[in-house]
Amino acid sequence: MQALTTSVPLVIGDQPGPSSTGATFDSIDPADGSHLATVAEATADDVARAVEAAAAAARVWQRMRPAQRTRLLFGYAALLEEHKVELAELQSRDMGKPIRESLGVDLPIMIETLEYFAGLVTKIEGRTTPAPGRFLNYTVREPIGVVGAITPWNFPAVQAIWKIAPALATGNAIVLKPAQLAPLVPVALGELALAAGLPPGLVNVLPGRGSVAGNALVRHPGVGKVTFTGSTEIGKQIGGLAADRLITASLELGGKSALVAFGDSSPKAVAAVVFQAMYSNQGQTCTAASRLLVERPIYDEVIELLRARVESARVGDPLDRETEIGPLISAEQRASVHSYVVSGAEQGATLVSGGDPAPDTDPGFYYRPTLFTDVTADMRIAREEIFGPVLSVLPFEGEEQAITLANDTVFGLAAGIFTRDVGRALRFAQTLDAGNVWINSWGVLNPASPYRGFGQSGYGSDLGQAAVESFTKEKSVWARLD
Ligand code: NAD
């Protein structure tokens, strides 16, 4: 895999290679700020070449028997399994996620997702409808053709496969534009698709700037569907462009998710889950439980347990298996996180742990896990997505206040509830305005289950059976029978 070397190509058609202008950009190791790789930077011409290669590959792919496509996708999954450790290390190096998460969480999710969709290929069916008179009416699910995918840097492996797997399983080819800040694993996945024997051009991977390659991809007339994961701001632009072209878009965007802990729940269990739900991946997770609402009777105990847990967190080299907190993705991200911490203190929240008086002195982009209490719903740290290791804890009294606070957000990606009262848990789950709700847990995922946001967290799901609808066109065929 060339993605494992210091010179990283574009993957277009059958030949990984340079961009049309020879332009490159640097990939930086966030653990120490050093140069990690020189990456080919895609231009609009490269996007056009990739769309052409994808359209040709889609035709080859669609002519294959479904069982043959299934076998090829399982072969691709097996190859990813074989390269799991290299891929996990590459990801941790490129974007700072602790290796225990890359290897223990991301790579298994990625491979299971591909396997789920490999199995789905042979199960895509149309319908017959109760047609009037002497007619037969049936529907067929046809591939869209070329899917344009744009992904963020926080889950490079998972996000790439969450686009590639459903697109391919439904008979399409894909052109993927990964985030510039973490392109190495997506490029490796493109190279491995070729090595697995998938038709050349079926998976094209084009690292580059969003405003250039990303924009060109969404605008290209050969792209029939866009699937985007990233910030709400860019998602709105992409949704607007797709609407203008009358193509479908699925948008998985930001969040400010609330985990609600009722007084009857175990403070220990709450603190343990919140630590993972908030600080894994340094808080750079769209479903981070960044607002913790705790009922008064257990408020002090939960905070004390959390404070102890946060202060004992092992911050360090992402490739060390003991590390729990690695660096943030970039110096800009660290500065942005720090500005939120400053605003929290200025607006009157209590800084219990973390913050960093001099974040710029470290050559790596580390930021200590941070805990604010006495947060009120109007503060910026309670309203905006920080995308860093900053938890805001708000007290509440009673179910009514809890639901008001939990739903007091423009986002609707995820929410959770901790209680031993089953009725309350289910009642609450119905009232929470979020696409993913977890009861007495957080962050559980399965490719068979849809994953989508409400409100400013976007629309459309790339997972589960919903993906079949999202990545195909349903055609209605009428036959006169006499
Ligand atoms: P981002 O929106 O800045 O970038 C996402 C992708 O869009 C990148 O590949 C980028 O290059 C591209 N892009 C930027 N400008 C573009 C343009 N004008 N046209 C086309 N493409 C463009 O997001 P990010 O900083 O990479 O990721 C963090 C964000 O992603 C957070 O808001 C996070 O919540 C969100 N996210 C959401 C989910 C989810 O499933 N809901 C998952 C992961 C991340």
Short mmCIF file of C-alpha atoms and ligand atoms in Angstrom, two decimals:
data_model
loop_
_atom_site.label_atom_id
_atom_site.label_comp_id
_atom_site.label_asym_id
_atom_site.label_seq_id
_atom_site.Cartn_x
_atom_site.Cartn_y
_atom_site.Cartn_z
CA MET A 1 0.00 0.00 0.00
CA GLN A 2 1.47 3.31 -1.07
CA ALA A 3 -0.61 4.98 1.63
CA LEU A 4 1.81 3.44 4.10
CA THR A 5 4.72 5.30 2.54
CA THR A 6 5.52 8.99 2.77
CA SER A 7 4.20 9.68 -0.73
CA VAL A 8 0.45 9.15 -0.99
CA PRO A 9 -1.37 9.01 -4.36
CA LEU A 10 -4.89 9.62 -5.59
CA VAL A 11 -6.74 6.41 -6.39
CA ILE A 12 -8.47 6.81 -9.75
CA GLY A 13 -9.40 3.86 -11.98
CA ASP A 14 -6.79 1.13 -12.00
CA GLN A 15 -3.78 3.25 -11.24
CA PRO A 16 -2.98 5.13 -8.04
CA GLY A 17 -1.01 8.22 -9.10
CA PRO A 18 -0.34 11.93 -8.81
CA SER A 19 -2.85 14.73 -9.30
CA SER A 20 -3.24 16.30 -12.75
CA THR A 21 -1.14 19.31 -11.72
CA GLY A 22 1.30 17.41 -9.52
CA ALA A 23 0.01 19.42 -6.53
CA THR A 24 0.51 17.94 -3.07
CA PHE A 25 -0.17 18.82 0.55
CA ASP A 26 1.43 17.72 3.80
CA SER A 27 -0.06 15.34 6.29
CA ILE A 28 1.04 16.20 9.82
CA ASP A 29 1.44 13.87 12.80
CA PRO A 30 -0.71 15.56 15.49
CA ALA A 31 1.26 13.87 18.28
CA ASP A 32 4.37 15.96 17.60
CA GLY A 33 3.59 18.27 14.67
CA SER A 34 6.09 16.49 12.42
CA HIS A 35 5.70 15.80 8.70
CA LEU A 36 4.08 12.41 8.15
CA ALA A 37 3.42 12.16 4.42
CA THR A 38 3.15 14.13 1.19
CA VAL A 39 -0.29 13.61 -0.28
CA ALA A 40 -1.45 14.15 -3.88
CA GLU A 41 -4.03 16.94 -3.95
CA ALA A 42 -7.00 16.37 -6.26
CA THR A 43 -8.16 19.06 -8.69
CA ALA A 44 -11.50 19.47 -10.45
CA ASP A 45 -9.93 17.68 -13.46
CA ASP A 46 -9.07 14.73 -11.26
CA VAL A 47 -12.65 14.64 -10.03
CA ALA A 48 -13.84 14.53 -13.65
CA ARG A 49 -11.43 11.67 -14.41
CA ALA A 50 -12.59 9.78 -11.34
CA VAL A 51 -16.29 10.21 -12.16
CA GLU A 52 -15.65 8.89 -15.66
CA ALA A 53 -13.75 5.88 -14.29
CA ALA A 54 -16.53 5.28 -11.75
CA ALA A 55 -19.28 5.40 -14.39
CA ALA A 56 -17.46 2.77 -16.47
CA ALA A 57 -16.82 0.59 -13.42
CA ALA A 58 -20.47 0.84 -12.32
CA ARG A 59 -21.53 -0.68 -15.64
CA VAL A 60 -19.13 -3.61 -15.18
CA TRP A 61 -20.25 -4.05 -11.56
CA GLN A 62 -23.94 -4.05 -12.44
CA ARG A 63 -23.45 -6.75 -15.08
CA MET A 64 -21.95 -9.15 -12.51
CA ARG A 65 -24.14 -11.69 -10.77
CA PRO A 66 -25.16 -10.50 -7.28
CA ALA A 67 -23.50 -13.55 -5.72
CA GLN A 68 -20.25 -12.64 -7.44
CA ARG A 69 -20.45 -9.09 -6.05
CA THR A 70 -21.10 -10.51 -2.60
CA ARG A 71 -18.02 -12.73 -2.85
CA LEU A 72 -15.86 -9.82 -3.97
CA LEU A 73 -17.05 -7.61 -1.11
CA PHE A 74 -16.43 -10.38 1.44
CA GLY A 75 -12.95 -10.74 -0.10
CA TYR A 76 -12.42 -7.01 0.36
CA ALA A 77 -13.52 -7.30 4.00
CA ALA A 78 -11.12 -10.21 4.52
CA LEU A 79 -8.28 -8.14 3.10
CA LEU A 80 -9.10 -5.30 5.49
CA GLU A 81 -9.09 -7.81 8.35
CA GLU A 82 -5.64 -8.97 7.22
CA HIS A 83 -4.35 -5.40 7.24
CA LYS A 84 -6.23 -4.38 10.39
CA VAL A 85 -3.23 -3.57 12.53
CA GLU A 86 -1.45 -1.52 9.84
CA LEU A 87 -4.66 0.39 9.12
CA ALA A 88 -5.30 1.07 12.80
CA GLU A 89 -1.76 2.34 13.29
CA LEU A 90 -1.98 4.48 10.18
CA GLN A 91 -5.21 6.03 11.42
CA SER A 92 -3.87 6.72 14.92
CA ARG A 93 -0.75 8.27 13.49
CA ASP A 94 -2.60 10.39 10.97
CA MET A 95 -5.21 11.82 13.32
CA GLY A 96 -4.19 11.06 16.90
CA LYS A 97 -6.89 8.60 17.99
CA PRO A 98 -5.58 6.25 20.71
CA ILE A 99 -4.62 2.92 19.14
CA ARG A 100 -6.85 1.07 21.61
CA GLU A 101 -9.82 2.80 19.95
CA SER A 102 -8.57 2.49 16.36
CA LEU A 103 -7.87 -1.21 16.79
CA GLY A 104 -10.55 -2.12 19.33
CA VAL A 105 -13.47 -0.05 18.05
CA ASP A 106 -13.05 1.59 14.63
CA LEU A 107 -11.54 -1.26 12.65
CA PRO A 108 -14.03 -3.90 13.89
CA ILE A 109 -16.96 -1.55 13.12
CA MET A 110 -15.51 -0.87 9.69
CA ILE A 111 -15.08 -4.55 8.81
CA GLU A 112 -18.48 -5.59 10.21
CA THR A 113 -20.13 -2.86 8.19
CA LEU A 114 -18.53 -4.09 4.99
CA GLU A 115 -19.56 -7.66 5.81
CA TYR A 116 -23.14 -6.59 6.54
CA PHE A 117 -23.41 -4.86 3.17
CA ALA A 118 -21.65 -7.71 1.35
CA GLY A 119 -24.49 -9.92 2.57
CA LEU A 120 -27.13 -7.38 1.58
CA VAL A 121 -26.23 -7.48 -2.13
CA THR A 122 -28.29 -10.63 -2.75
CA LYS A 123 -31.28 -9.37 -0.76
CA ILE A 124 -32.26 -6.21 -2.59
CA GLU A 125 -35.80 -6.70 -3.82
CA GLY A 126 -38.60 -4.79 -5.48
CA ARG A 127 -42.33 -5.05 -4.78
CA THR A 128 -45.51 -5.95 -6.59
CA THR A 129 -48.45 -3.67 -5.90
CA PRO A 130 -52.19 -4.39 -6.06
CA ALA A 131 -52.61 -3.02 -9.57
CA PRO A 132 -56.02 -2.08 -10.96
CA GLY A 133 -57.67 -3.84 -13.96
CA ARG A 134 -55.68 -6.07 -16.24
CA PHE A 135 -52.31 -4.77 -15.22
CA LEU A 136 -49.28 -6.04 -13.41
CA ASN A 137 -47.28 -3.42 -11.53
CA TYR A 138 -43.93 -4.14 -9.95
CA THR A 139 -40.97 -2.08 -8.82
CA VAL A 140 -37.25 -2.61 -9.21
CA ARG A 141 -34.50 -1.00 -7.17
CA GLU A 142 -31.91 0.29 -9.61
CA PRO A 143 -28.47 1.64 -8.75
CA ILE A 144 -27.99 5.38 -9.05
CA GLY A 145 -24.65 5.06 -10.87
CA VAL A 146 -21.90 7.22 -9.36
CA VAL A 147 -22.08 8.25 -5.72
CA GLY A 148 -20.07 11.24 -4.52
CA ALA A 149 -18.98 10.90 -0.89
CA ILE A 150 -17.33 13.47 1.36
CA THR A 151 -16.08 12.49 4.81
CA PRO A 152 -14.61 14.12 7.94
CA TRP A 153 -11.33 13.41 9.72
CA ASN A 154 -12.56 12.08 13.05
CA PHE A 155 -13.38 8.50 11.98
CA PRO A 156 -11.43 8.15 8.72
CA ALA A 157 -11.74 4.37 8.39
CA VAL A 158 -15.32 3.98 9.59
CA GLN A 159 -16.65 6.95 7.67
CA ALA A 160 -15.03 5.84 4.41
CA ILE A 161 -16.54 2.35 4.65
CA TRP A 162 -19.91 3.70 5.80
CA LYS A 163 -20.02 5.32 2.36
CA ILE A 164 -18.20 2.74 0.23
CA ALA A 165 -20.07 -0.34 1.53
CA PRO A 166 -23.69 0.79 0.99
CA ALA A 167 -22.82 2.44 -2.32
CA LEU A 168 -21.21 -0.72 -3.71
CA ALA A 169 -23.75 -3.13 -2.21
CA THR A 170 -26.54 -1.35 -4.07
CA GLY A 171 -24.70 -1.57 -7.40
CA ASN A 172 -23.05 1.84 -7.55
CA ALA A 173 -19.47 3.05 -7.92
CA ILE A 174 -18.06 5.72 -5.64
CA VAL A 175 -15.79 8.74 -5.70
CA LEU A 176 -14.73 9.53 -2.15
CA LYS A 177 -13.21 12.84 -1.05
CA PRO A 178 -11.82 12.28 2.45
CA ALA A 179 -10.86 15.09 4.82
CA GLN A 180 -7.52 16.71 4.13
CA LEU A 181 -6.54 16.33 7.78
CA ALA A 182 -6.67 12.51 7.73
CA PRO A 183 -6.52 11.07 4.21
CA LEU A 184 -4.11 8.15 4.67
CA VAL A 185 -6.50 5.36 5.65
CA PRO A 186 -9.13 6.25 3.01
CA VAL A 187 -6.41 6.13 0.32
CA ALA A 188 -5.26 2.75 1.67
CA LEU A 189 -8.87 1.53 1.47
CA GLY A 190 -8.98 2.57 -2.19
CA GLU A 191 -5.76 0.70 -2.89
CA LEU A 192 -7.03 -2.39 -1.06
CA ALA A 193 -10.24 -2.32 -3.10
CA LEU A 194 -8.07 -2.79 -6.19
CA ALA A 195 -6.00 -5.47 -4.48
CA ALA A 196 -9.23 -7.31 -3.55
CA GLY A 197 -10.12 -7.56 -7.25
CA LEU A 198 -12.99 -5.06 -7.32
CA PRO A 199 -13.37 -3.58 -10.81
CA PRO A 200 -10.89 -0.71 -11.27
CA GLY A 201 -12.73 2.59 -10.87
CA LEU A 202 -15.36 1.19 -8.53
CA VAL A 203 -13.69 2.87 -5.54
CA ASN A 204 -11.88 6.14 -6.28
CA VAL A 205 -10.32 8.13 -3.46
CA LEU A 206 -9.33 11.74 -3.96
CA PRO A 207 -7.74 13.59 -1.05
CA GLY A 208 -7.89 17.33 -1.49
CA ARG A 209 -9.49 20.55 -0.42
CA GLY A 210 -13.20 20.66 0.26
CA SER A 211 -13.62 23.93 -1.58
CA VAL A 212 -11.92 22.48 -4.69
CA ALA A 213 -12.28 18.69 -5.01
CA GLY A 214 -15.30 18.44 -2.70
CA ASN A 215 -17.11 21.24 -4.44
CA ALA A 216 -16.30 19.86 -7.91
CA LEU A 217 -17.61 16.45 -6.87
CA VAL A 218 -20.98 17.75 -5.70
CA ARG A 219 -21.36 19.84 -8.86
CA HIS A 220 -20.28 17.16 -11.33
CA PRO A 221 -23.19 16.19 -13.61
CA GLY A 222 -22.09 12.53 -13.58
CA VAL A 223 -22.67 12.24 -9.82
CA GLY A 224 -26.19 11.02 -9.04
CA LYS A 225 -26.16 11.11 -5.26
CA VAL A 226 -24.14 12.82 -2.57
CA THR A 227 -23.46 11.41 0.84
CA PHE A 228 -21.78 13.80 3.24
CA THR A 229 -20.61 13.55 6.83
CA GLY A 230 -19.17 16.63 8.44
CA SER A 231 -20.10 19.95 9.98
CA THR A 232 -23.57 21.45 9.82
CA GLU A 233 -22.21 24.55 8.11
CA ILE A 234 -20.68 22.67 5.15
CA GLY A 235 -23.54 20.18 5.12
CA LYS A 236 -26.00 22.98 4.46
CA GLN A 237 -23.95 24.18 1.50
CA ILE A 238 -23.74 20.68 0.08
CA GLY A 239 -27.45 20.01 0.64
CA GLY A 240 -28.19 23.27 -1.17
CA LEU A 241 -26.01 22.37 -4.15
CA ALA A 242 -27.53 18.89 -4.35
CA ALA A 243 -31.05 20.33 -4.18
CA ASP A 244 -30.16 22.72 -6.97
CA ARG A 245 -29.14 19.75 -9.13
CA LEU A 246 -32.17 17.75 -7.95
CA ILE A 247 -30.04 14.86 -6.77
CA THR A 248 -30.51 13.22 -3.38
CA ALA A 249 -28.19 13.90 -0.49
CA SER A 250 -27.73 12.26 2.87
CA LEU A 251 -26.21 14.57 5.44
CA GLU A 252 -24.76 13.36 8.74
CA LEU A 253 -23.82 16.50 10.61
CA GLY A 254 -22.85 17.87 13.99
CA GLY A 255 -24.33 17.36 17.44
CA LYS A 256 -24.57 18.56 21.03
CA SER A 257 -25.90 15.45 22.63
CA ALA A 258 -27.37 15.16 26.12
CA LEU A 259 -26.95 12.24 28.46
CA VAL A 260 -29.57 12.41 31.23
CA ALA A 261 -28.78 10.66 34.52
CA PHE A 262 -31.72 10.26 36.90
CA GLY A 263 -31.26 10.05 40.66
CA ASP A 264 -32.08 6.33 40.74
CA SER A 265 -29.13 5.39 38.51
CA SER A 266 -25.76 4.20 39.71
CA PRO A 267 -23.30 7.13 39.91
CA LYS A 268 -20.43 4.74 39.19
CA ALA A 269 -22.05 3.39 36.03
CA VAL A 270 -22.91 6.91 34.88
CA ALA A 271 -19.37 8.21 35.43
CA ALA A 272 -17.78 5.23 33.66
CA VAL A 273 -20.03 5.52 30.60
CA VAL A 274 -19.77 9.31 30.44
CA PHE A 275 -15.99 9.14 30.44
CA GLN A 276 -16.09 7.00 27.29
CA ALA A 277 -19.04 8.80 25.75
CA MET A 278 -17.42 12.20 26.14
CA TYR A 279 -13.65 11.82 26.02
CA SER A 280 -13.01 8.96 23.60
CA ASN A 281 -11.33 10.29 20.46
CA GLN A 282 -10.56 13.40 22.55
CA GLY A 283 -14.21 14.43 22.30
CA GLN A 284 -13.92 14.75 18.52
CA THR A 285 -16.95 12.57 18.00
CA CYS A 286 -20.23 13.71 16.47
CA THR A 287 -22.18 11.77 19.10
CA ALA A 288 -20.01 12.92 22.04
CA ALA A 289 -22.15 13.17 25.19
CA SER A 290 -21.04 16.74 25.62
CA ARG A 291 -23.97 17.76 27.85
CA LEU A 292 -24.41 15.73 31.00
CA LEU A 293 -27.67 16.42 32.86
CA VAL A 294 -27.60 15.00 36.38
CA GLU A 295 -30.48 14.90 38.83
CA ARG A 296 -29.71 16.64 42.12
CA PRO A 297 -29.60 13.58 44.45
CA ILE A 298 -26.57 12.11 42.65
CA TYR A 299 -25.06 15.33 41.22
CA ASP A 300 -22.17 15.71 43.70
CA GLU A 301 -21.23 12.04 43.65
CA VAL A 302 -21.23 11.80 39.83
CA ILE A 303 -19.06 14.90 39.58
CA GLU A 304 -16.59 13.63 42.15
CA LEU A 305 -16.28 10.28 40.36
CA LEU A 306 -15.89 12.00 37.01
CA ARG A 307 -13.29 14.41 38.34
CA ALA A 308 -11.24 11.49 39.66
CA ARG A 309 -11.61 9.58 36.38
CA VAL A 310 -10.68 12.57 34.22
CA GLU A 311 -7.64 13.36 36.35
CA SER A 312 -6.39 9.78 36.14
CA ALA A 313 -6.86 9.62 32.35
CA ARG A 314 -3.67 8.55 30.60
CA VAL A 315 -2.84 11.28 28.08
CA GLY A 316 -0.04 10.50 25.66
CA ASP A 317 1.29 8.91 22.49
CA PRO A 318 -1.68 7.59 20.49
CA LEU A 319 0.32 4.53 19.45
CA ASP A 320 0.86 3.47 23.06
CA ARG A 321 -1.77 0.87 23.96
CA GLU A 322 -2.13 2.35 27.45
CA THR A 323 -3.06 5.81 26.13
CA GLU A 324 -6.65 6.92 26.69
CA ILE A 325 -6.38 10.49 25.41
CA GLY A 326 -4.30 11.42 22.37
CA PRO A 327 -3.71 14.77 20.69
CA LEU A 328 -6.38 16.82 18.94
CA ILE A 329 -6.31 16.85 15.16
CA SER A 330 -4.59 20.22 14.66
CA ALA A 331 -3.28 23.37 16.31
CA GLU A 332 -6.39 25.22 15.01
CA GLN A 333 -8.67 22.69 16.66
CA ARG A 334 -6.79 23.07 19.93
CA ALA A 335 -7.09 26.85 19.75
CA SER A 336 -10.80 26.56 19.02
CA VAL A 337 -11.34 24.18 21.96
CA HIS A 338 -9.40 26.49 24.25
CA SER A 339 -11.50 29.48 23.22
CA TYR A 340 -14.62 27.57 24.34
CA VAL A 341 -12.98 26.78 27.67
CA VAL A 342 -12.19 30.48 28.14
CA SER A 343 -15.80 31.37 27.28
CA GLY A 344 -17.13 28.80 29.78
CA ALA A 345 -15.08 30.31 32.59
CA GLU A 346 -16.06 33.84 31.56
CA GLN A 347 -19.76 32.96 31.47
CA GLY A 348 -19.63 31.64 35.04
CA ALA A 349 -19.27 27.85 34.76
CA THR A 350 -17.02 26.15 37.33
CA LEU A 351 -13.87 24.60 35.86
CA VAL A 352 -13.45 21.44 37.94
CA SER A 353 -10.67 19.85 35.96
CA GLY A 354 -8.56 20.34 32.83
CA GLY A 355 -8.39 23.45 30.73
CA ASP A 356 -4.89 24.38 29.79
CA PRO A 357 -3.30 27.70 30.63
CA ALA A 358 -0.70 27.49 27.85
CA PRO A 359 -1.91 25.06 25.19
CA ASP A 360 0.40 26.38 22.46
CA THR A 361 3.65 25.37 24.13
CA ASP A 362 3.29 21.68 23.30
CA PRO A 363 4.60 20.62 19.84
CA GLY A 364 1.82 17.99 19.74
CA PHE A 365 -1.78 19.22 19.74
CA TYR A 366 -2.71 17.88 23.18
CA TYR A 367 -5.45 19.31 25.35
CA ARG A 368 -6.23 18.03 28.83
CA PRO A 369 -9.69 16.48 29.33
CA THR A 370 -11.83 19.23 30.77
CA LEU A 371 -14.84 19.20 33.08
CA PHE A 372 -17.19 22.12 33.73
CA THR A 373 -19.98 22.05 36.31
CA ASP A 374 -22.74 24.55 37.16
CA VAL A 375 -23.26 25.06 33.46
CA THR A 376 -26.50 26.77 32.43
CA ALA A 377 -28.39 26.17 29.20
CA ASP A 378 -27.64 29.62 27.78
CA MET A 379 -23.83 29.26 27.89
CA ARG A 380 -21.91 28.70 24.65
CA ILE A 381 -20.35 25.54 26.09
CA ALA A 382 -23.89 24.15 26.51
CA ARG A 383 -25.13 25.17 23.07
CA GLU A 384 -22.33 24.84 20.50
CA GLU A 385 -20.47 21.80 19.27
CA ILE A 386 -16.96 22.15 20.69
CA PHE A 387 -15.55 18.96 19.11
CA GLY A 388 -12.96 18.56 21.83
CA PRO A 389 -12.61 17.05 25.31
CA VAL A 390 -14.87 19.48 27.16
CA LEU A 391 -17.83 18.22 29.19
CA SER A 392 -20.58 20.54 30.43
CA VAL A 393 -22.53 19.27 33.43
CA LEU A 394 -25.95 20.75 34.22
CA PRO A 395 -28.05 19.87 37.28
CA PHE A 396 -31.79 19.22 37.04
CA GLU A 397 -34.75 18.33 39.20
CA GLY A 398 -37.49 16.06 37.87
CA GLU A 399 -38.45 14.60 34.53
CA GLU A 400 -40.04 17.71 33.09
CA GLN A 401 -36.97 19.87 33.53
CA ALA A 402 -34.77 17.06 32.21
CA ILE A 403 -36.67 16.78 28.94
CA THR A 404 -36.78 20.53 28.47
CA LEU A 405 -33.02 20.78 28.93
CA ALA A 406 -32.23 17.70 26.83
CA ASN A 407 -34.25 18.96 23.86
CA ASP A 408 -33.00 22.53 24.20
CA THR A 409 -30.65 22.28 21.21
CA VAL A 410 -30.82 22.88 17.49
CA PHE A 411 -29.10 19.51 16.94
CA GLY A 412 -30.73 16.08 17.10
CA LEU A 413 -28.07 13.46 16.60
CA ALA A 414 -27.99 11.47 19.83
CA ALA A 415 -29.26 11.40 23.40
CA GLY A 416 -29.20 9.01 26.31
CA ILE A 417 -30.95 8.28 29.56
CA PHE A 418 -29.78 6.51 32.69
CA THR A 419 -32.49 5.25 35.04
CA ARG A 420 -33.62 1.98 36.62
CA ASP A 421 -37.26 2.85 35.94
CA VAL A 422 -38.17 1.06 32.69
CA GLY A 423 -41.35 3.03 32.13
CA ARG A 424 -39.55 6.32 32.51
CA ALA A 425 -36.74 5.18 30.21
CA LEU A 426 -39.15 4.27 27.42
CA ARG A 427 -41.31 7.35 27.95
CA PHE A 428 -38.23 9.52 27.83
CA ALA A 429 -36.87 7.81 24.73
CA GLN A 430 -40.12 8.71 22.96
CA THR A 431 -39.83 12.36 23.92
CA LEU A 432 -36.16 12.87 23.07
CA ASP A 433 -35.77 14.66 19.77
CA ALA A 434 -32.72 12.78 18.48
CA GLY A 435 -32.01 10.20 15.79
CA ASN A 436 -30.12 7.83 18.09
CA VAL A 437 -31.21 7.18 21.69
CA TRP A 438 -29.35 4.97 24.14
CA ILE A 439 -30.83 3.68 27.40
CA ASN A 440 -28.35 2.88 30.20
CA SER A 441 -25.55 2.87 27.61
CA TRP A 442 -24.03 5.11 24.97
CA GLY A 443 -22.63 4.87 21.46
CA VAL A 444 -23.69 1.31 20.58
CA LEU A 445 -23.78 0.88 16.81
CA ASN A 446 -24.67 -1.87 14.39
CA PRO A 447 -24.67 -1.67 10.59
CA ALA A 448 -28.18 -3.17 10.53
CA SER A 449 -29.55 -0.20 12.47
CA PRO A 450 -30.12 3.19 10.82
CA TYR A 451 -27.90 6.02 11.96
CA ARG A 452 -29.25 9.47 11.32
CA GLY A 453 -29.70 12.88 12.84
CA PHE A 454 -32.72 15.15 13.24
CA GLY A 455 -32.83 18.93 12.99
CA GLN A 456 -29.46 20.58 12.37
CA SER A 457 -27.80 17.15 12.58
CA GLY A 458 -28.96 16.41 9.04
CA TYR A 459 -31.07 13.81 7.27
CA GLY A 460 -30.82 10.42 5.58
CA SER A 461 -29.12 7.26 6.79
CA ASP A 462 -26.29 5.37 5.13
CA LEU A 463 -26.71 2.30 7.36
CA GLY A 464 -29.27 -0.46 7.70
CA GLN A 465 -32.03 -1.26 5.20
CA ALA A 466 -32.53 2.49 4.88
CA ALA A 467 -29.35 2.53 2.80
CA VAL A 468 -31.04 0.45 0.11
CA GLU A 469 -33.60 3.17 -0.30
CA SER A 470 -31.02 5.90 -0.06
CA PHE A 471 -28.59 4.48 -2.65
CA THR A 472 -31.07 3.20 -5.26
CA LYS A 473 -33.87 4.49 -7.46
CA GLU A 474 -37.18 2.66 -7.26
CA LYS A 475 -38.67 2.21 -10.71
CA SER A 476 -42.33 1.34 -11.19
CA VAL A 477 -43.07 -0.93 -14.17
CA TRP A 478 -46.60 -1.39 -15.55
CA ALA A 479 -47.49 -4.29 -17.87
CA ARG A 480 -50.80 -4.62 -19.64
CA LEU A 481 -51.88 -8.23 -19.46
CA ASP A 482 -54.36 -8.61 -22.34
P1 NAD B 1 -16.07 19.73 7.72
O1 NAD B 1 -17.50 20.00 7.45
O2 NAD B 1 -15.16 20.87 7.88
O3 NAD B 1 -15.45 18.84 6.56
C1 NAD B 1 -16.05 17.62 6.18
C2 NAD B 1 -15.64 17.30 4.76
O4 NAD B 1 -16.19 18.28 3.90
C3 NAD B 1 -14.13 17.32 4.52
O5 NAD B 1 -13.78 16.29 3.64
C4 NAD B 1 -13.94 18.67 3.86
O6 NAD B 1 -12.78 18.74 3.05
C5 NAD B 1 -15.19 18.79 3.03
N1 NAD B 1 -15.56 20.16 2.64
C6 NAD B 1 -15.26 21.31 3.27
N2 NAD B 1 -15.75 22.37 2.57
C7 NAD B 1 -16.38 21.86 1.49
C8 NAD B 1 -17.08 22.44 0.39
N3 NAD B 1 -17.24 23.74 0.28
N4 NAD B 1 -17.60 21.62 -0.55
C9 NAD B 1 -17.45 20.28 -0.45
N5 NAD B 1 -16.79 19.67 0.56
C10 NAD B 1 -16.26 20.45 1.53
O7 NAD B 1 -16.05 18.77 9.00
P2 NAD B 1 -14.78 18.16 9.74
O8 NAD B 1 -14.13 19.28 10.47
O9 NAD B 1 -13.96 17.33 8.81
O10 NAD B 1 -15.47 17.15 10.75
C11 NAD B 1 -16.05 17.55 11.92
C12 NAD B 1 -17.55 17.68 11.81
O11 NAD B 1 -18.11 16.46 11.30
C13 NAD B 1 -18.23 17.89 13.13
O12 NAD B 1 -19.21 18.88 13.03
C14 NAD B 1 -18.87 16.54 13.43
O13 NAD B 1 -19.96 16.61 14.30
C15 NAD B 1 -19.23 16.08 12.08
N6 NAD B 1 -19.40 14.62 12.06
C16 NAD B 1 -20.66 14.11 11.97
C17 NAD B 1 -20.85 12.73 11.98
C18 NAD B 1 -22.24 12.14 11.87
O14 NAD B 1 -22.34 10.96 11.56
N7 NAD B 1 -23.30 12.87 12.13
C19 NAD B 1 -19.76 11.88 12.07
C20 NAD B 1 -18.49 12.43 12.15
C21 NAD B 1 -18.32 13.81 12.13
#
